[in-house]
XYZ file of C-alpha atoms in Angstrom:
280
model
C -58.962 74.094 19.871
C -60.008 72.077 17.328
C -58.454 73.946 14.614
C -55.323 73.676 16.703
C -55.589 69.703 16.842
C -56.653 69.598 13.201
C -53.250 71.400 12.371
C -51.670 68.981 15.263
C -52.676 65.957 13.845
C -51.796 66.903 9.867
C -48.442 68.156 10.506
C -47.596 64.453 12.426
C -49.413 63.161 8.825
C -46.659 64.960 7.162
C -43.758 63.583 9.150
C -44.809 60.570 8.535
C -45.089 60.995 5.132
C -41.600 62.422 4.779
C -39.899 59.577 6.850
C -41.181 56.569 4.343
C -39.829 59.035 1.684
C -36.663 59.199 3.316
C -36.530 55.652 3.669
C -37.105 54.958 0.877
C -33.828 53.890 -1.718
C -33.646 55.795 -4.952
C -32.615 54.833 -8.212
C -29.164 55.407 -7.386
C -29.005 53.485 -4.312
C -30.625 50.523 -6.010
C -28.080 50.587 -8.848
C -25.101 51.162 -6.585
C -26.353 48.386 -4.625
C -27.227 46.051 -7.084
C -23.851 46.212 -8.724
C -22.331 45.677 -5.487
C -24.506 41.911 -4.693
C -23.115 41.026 -9.099
C -19.051 42.050 -8.177
C -19.504 39.786 -4.425
C -21.553 37.184 -6.073
C -18.894 36.871 -8.589
C -16.321 36.952 -6.130
C -18.033 33.886 -4.839
C -17.744 31.837 -8.046
C -14.191 32.640 -8.444
C -13.503 31.879 -4.943
C -15.773 28.412 -5.445
C -13.828 27.364 -8.268
C -10.589 27.989 -6.601
C -11.089 25.888 -3.485
C -11.665 22.444 -5.753
C -8.406 23.339 -7.475
C -6.379 25.141 -4.206
C -8.422 24.130 -1.118
C -6.060 21.163 -0.182
C -3.036 23.974 0.550
C -5.743 26.617 2.386
C -6.739 24.350 5.013
C -3.696 25.823 7.324
C -4.080 29.810 6.346
C -8.260 29.819 6.504
C -8.036 29.798 10.637
C -4.984 32.454 10.813
C -6.902 35.194 8.772
C -4.442 38.266 10.577
C -1.350 36.546 10.053
C 0.023 38.589 7.336
C 2.937 36.099 6.305
C 0.964 32.722 5.002
C 0.343 33.301 1.565
C -3.006 31.396 0.010
C -3.399 29.810 -3.470
C -6.727 30.766 -3.455
C -7.378 33.524 -6.581
C -8.740 36.190 -3.957
C -6.490 35.445 -1.282
C -7.361 34.793 2.634
C -10.579 36.434 2.164
C -11.442 33.966 -1.001
C -10.121 30.900 1.189
C -12.258 31.885 4.024
C -15.248 31.920 1.898
C -14.851 28.781 0.140
C -14.252 27.153 3.490
C -17.048 28.786 5.082
C -20.051 27.657 2.344
C -18.330 24.208 0.608
C -16.936 22.878 3.366
C -18.341 24.147 6.838
C -21.828 24.687 4.647
C -23.707 22.797 1.840
C -20.832 22.021 -0.418
C -22.010 21.906 -4.200
C -25.123 23.277 -3.854
C -23.532 26.433 -2.264
C -22.961 27.035 -5.927
C -26.621 28.669 -5.791
C -26.270 31.255 -3.406
C -24.050 32.489 -6.511
C -27.513 32.630 -8.708
C -29.492 33.964 -6.288
C -27.246 36.831 -5.077
C -26.613 37.813 -9.304
C -30.860 38.091 -9.185
C -30.983 40.649 -6.259
C -28.207 42.465 -8.432
C -29.581 42.282 -11.627
C -33.161 43.201 -9.952
C -31.549 46.499 -8.588
C -29.690 47.171 -11.112
C -32.641 46.669 -13.641
C -35.429 48.643 -10.493
C -37.700 45.236 -10.954
C -39.750 44.212 -7.630
C -37.785 41.659 -5.605
C -41.098 40.269 -4.782
C -41.300 38.531 -7.980
C -38.092 36.055 -6.694
C -40.084 34.707 -3.954
C -40.314 31.469 -5.579
C -36.741 31.435 -7.250
C -35.401 31.725 -3.583
C -37.740 29.032 -2.546
C -36.872 26.601 -4.440
C -33.155 27.028 -4.442
C -33.147 26.766 -0.846
C -34.789 23.657 -1.218
C -32.744 22.656 -4.001
C -29.613 23.205 -1.302
C -31.298 21.516 1.384
C -32.246 18.618 -0.588
C -29.078 18.627 -2.937
C -26.516 18.389 0.545
C -28.599 15.819 1.648
C -28.736 13.827 -0.925
C -24.576 14.563 -1.352
C -24.638 13.995 2.415
C -26.210 10.350 1.744
C -23.710 9.434 -0.543
C -20.630 10.743 1.433
C -18.627 7.348 1.329
C -18.944 7.507 -2.875
C -18.310 11.253 -3.435
C -16.755 13.044 -0.271
C -16.950 16.711 0.871
C -19.347 16.875 -1.551
C -22.129 17.459 0.488
C -20.047 20.064 3.505
C -20.747 19.521 7.230
C -23.991 20.974 7.135
C -24.968 18.116 4.535
C -23.010 15.253 6.204
C -24.877 16.130 9.942
C -28.263 16.523 8.828
C -28.136 13.357 6.748
C -26.841 11.252 10.294
C -29.684 13.488 12.226
C -32.705 11.733 9.834
C -30.732 8.422 9.297
C -30.881 8.149 13.573
C -34.801 8.554 13.223
C -35.928 6.511 10.200
C -32.325 4.758 9.026
C -30.908 4.797 4.879
C -33.946 3.354 3.355
C -36.124 5.859 4.932
C -33.957 8.647 4.080
C -32.634 7.323 1.048
C -37.013 7.619 0.710
C -37.618 10.710 1.503
C -34.754 12.464 -0.994
C -36.690 10.986 -3.601
C -39.832 12.070 -2.394
C -37.981 15.802 -2.266
C -36.515 15.048 -5.767
C -39.983 14.299 -7.413
C -41.674 17.375 -5.313
C -38.799 19.731 -7.736
C -39.297 18.431 -11.130
C -43.175 18.393 -10.861
C -43.887 21.808 -9.198
C -40.816 23.274 -9.974
C -39.922 21.810 -12.985
C -43.523 21.355 -14.004
C -42.918 17.683 -15.310
C -46.504 16.443 -15.404
C -47.529 13.161 -14.002
C -48.306 11.358 -17.264
C -44.490 11.409 -18.432
C -43.891 9.054 -15.629
C -46.910 6.732 -16.732
C -45.757 6.624 -20.452
C -41.864 5.823 -19.086
C -44.194 2.811 -17.758
C -45.956 2.472 -20.745
C -43.162 2.463 -23.282
C -40.848 0.292 -21.507
C -43.943 -2.248 -21.512
C -44.368 -1.744 -25.093
C -40.589 -2.718 -25.807
C -40.714 -5.610 -23.965
C -43.703 -6.394 -25.739
C -41.890 -5.844 -29.102
C -38.721 -7.913 -28.021
C -41.170 -10.917 -27.263
C -42.659 -10.148 -30.769
C -39.378 -9.576 -32.491
C -38.227 -12.619 -30.935
C -40.983 -15.538 -31.904
C -40.724 -13.949 -35.681
C -37.166 -14.740 -35.894
C -37.031 -17.903 -35.022
C -39.670 -19.255 -38.440
C -37.846 -16.936 -40.436
C -34.475 -18.396 -39.658
C -35.869 -21.924 -40.725
C -37.741 -20.772 -44.045
C -34.204 -19.327 -45.308
C -32.669 -22.336 -43.948
C -35.627 -24.433 -45.943
C -35.099 -21.990 -49.201
C -30.745 -22.175 -48.763
C -31.535 -26.261 -48.805
C -34.025 -25.866 -51.977
C -31.736 -23.905 -54.116
C -28.324 -26.454 -53.407
C -30.670 -28.901 -54.663
C -31.776 -27.242 -57.598
C -27.856 -26.497 -58.296
C -27.113 -29.716 -58.282
C -26.921 -31.275 -61.501
C -29.941 -34.291 -62.386
C -28.582 -37.512 -62.917
C -31.403 -39.774 -64.498
C -31.346 -43.458 -63.121
C -31.035 -46.335 -65.783
C -33.859 -48.300 -67.096
C -33.948 -51.906 -67.679
C -33.803 -51.680 -71.266
C -31.388 -49.609 -71.653
C -29.094 -51.805 -69.996
C -30.151 -54.520 -72.741
C -29.603 -51.688 -75.200
C -25.911 -51.194 -73.820
C -25.266 -55.076 -73.744
C -25.856 -55.295 -77.275
C -23.489 -52.564 -78.184
C -20.417 -53.427 -76.738
C -21.202 -57.088 -78.136
C -21.199 -56.029 -81.751
C -18.120 -53.706 -80.881
C -16.301 -56.671 -79.391
C -17.004 -58.304 -82.702
C -15.742 -55.729 -85.161
C -11.894 -56.893 -86.468
C -9.535 -54.515 -87.769
C -8.440 -55.448 -91.206
C -4.783 -54.080 -91.944
C -3.596 -53.877 -95.482
C -0.298 -54.327 -96.906
C 2.259 -51.629 -97.161
C 5.133 -51.474 -99.498
C 7.719 -50.267 -96.771
C 6.554 -53.473 -95.004
C 9.334 -56.389 -95.246
C 7.654 -59.354 -96.629
C 8.729 -62.195 -93.779
C 8.089 -65.073 -96.474
C 11.065 -63.524 -98.795
C 13.360 -64.169 -96.081
C 12.997 -67.863 -95.705
C 16.204 -70.051 -96.700
C 16.568 -71.049 -100.267
C 18.311 -74.568 -99.235
C 16.563 -77.055 -98.814
C 18.783 -79.826 -97.345
C 21.620 -78.344 -95.265
C 25.054 -79.614 -95.550
C 26.288 -82.009 -92.677
């Protein structure tokens, strides 16, 4: 009886191993499923891009998928219009493009026969960014409408009902800081360096302004000195010089010009009348 029991246990163990091995996906199945995920991600990308070009024209045809008479302008037809409306308008808005990234990574890892456990962090941070981004765009609905989607807009209103707009903004900023520090690996020293650079630049501007004023005054004084040097120097007259000048003027006034007779000149004495007594 003991031998029979041991054989029964061994048979059950082999059956369980065969079941587990049958449930495992082979290399070919992984490759096909990976290609399917990649193609689906590309289809989502094309439908999302086409939604921003022809999305408003397909609003009426989204709810009537079975009506073959209606035509859509989406690049992927009615299915593309439905997917774009579901993810972008009814869903998380522009951050839904991250779903394309997630699906593409899953397909690439399956095609390359890599473990999907390595994508845990990517799945977490992509989901975190999808939620935070949609709420942030919902918060900015008045400025950029329809980018946050219905889910982002409703989540924004739900949070504002409890902590208000300022509290919602602070929560969003805190979420962005978490993403920058833990995902992008922005060290806290970078934030402190930003404040240090701002203070240093402010001090440098102050020193530059204070040092610029005396330089301008010195340059102004140098220009004045240069203009004074360029002017002609006129010596002031002394009393002795004035005396000499007056004596010279007196001597020049006493000088008489002597004229000598010329052969061409007429003798005025010869023109006198020769008759001494005039006739009566």
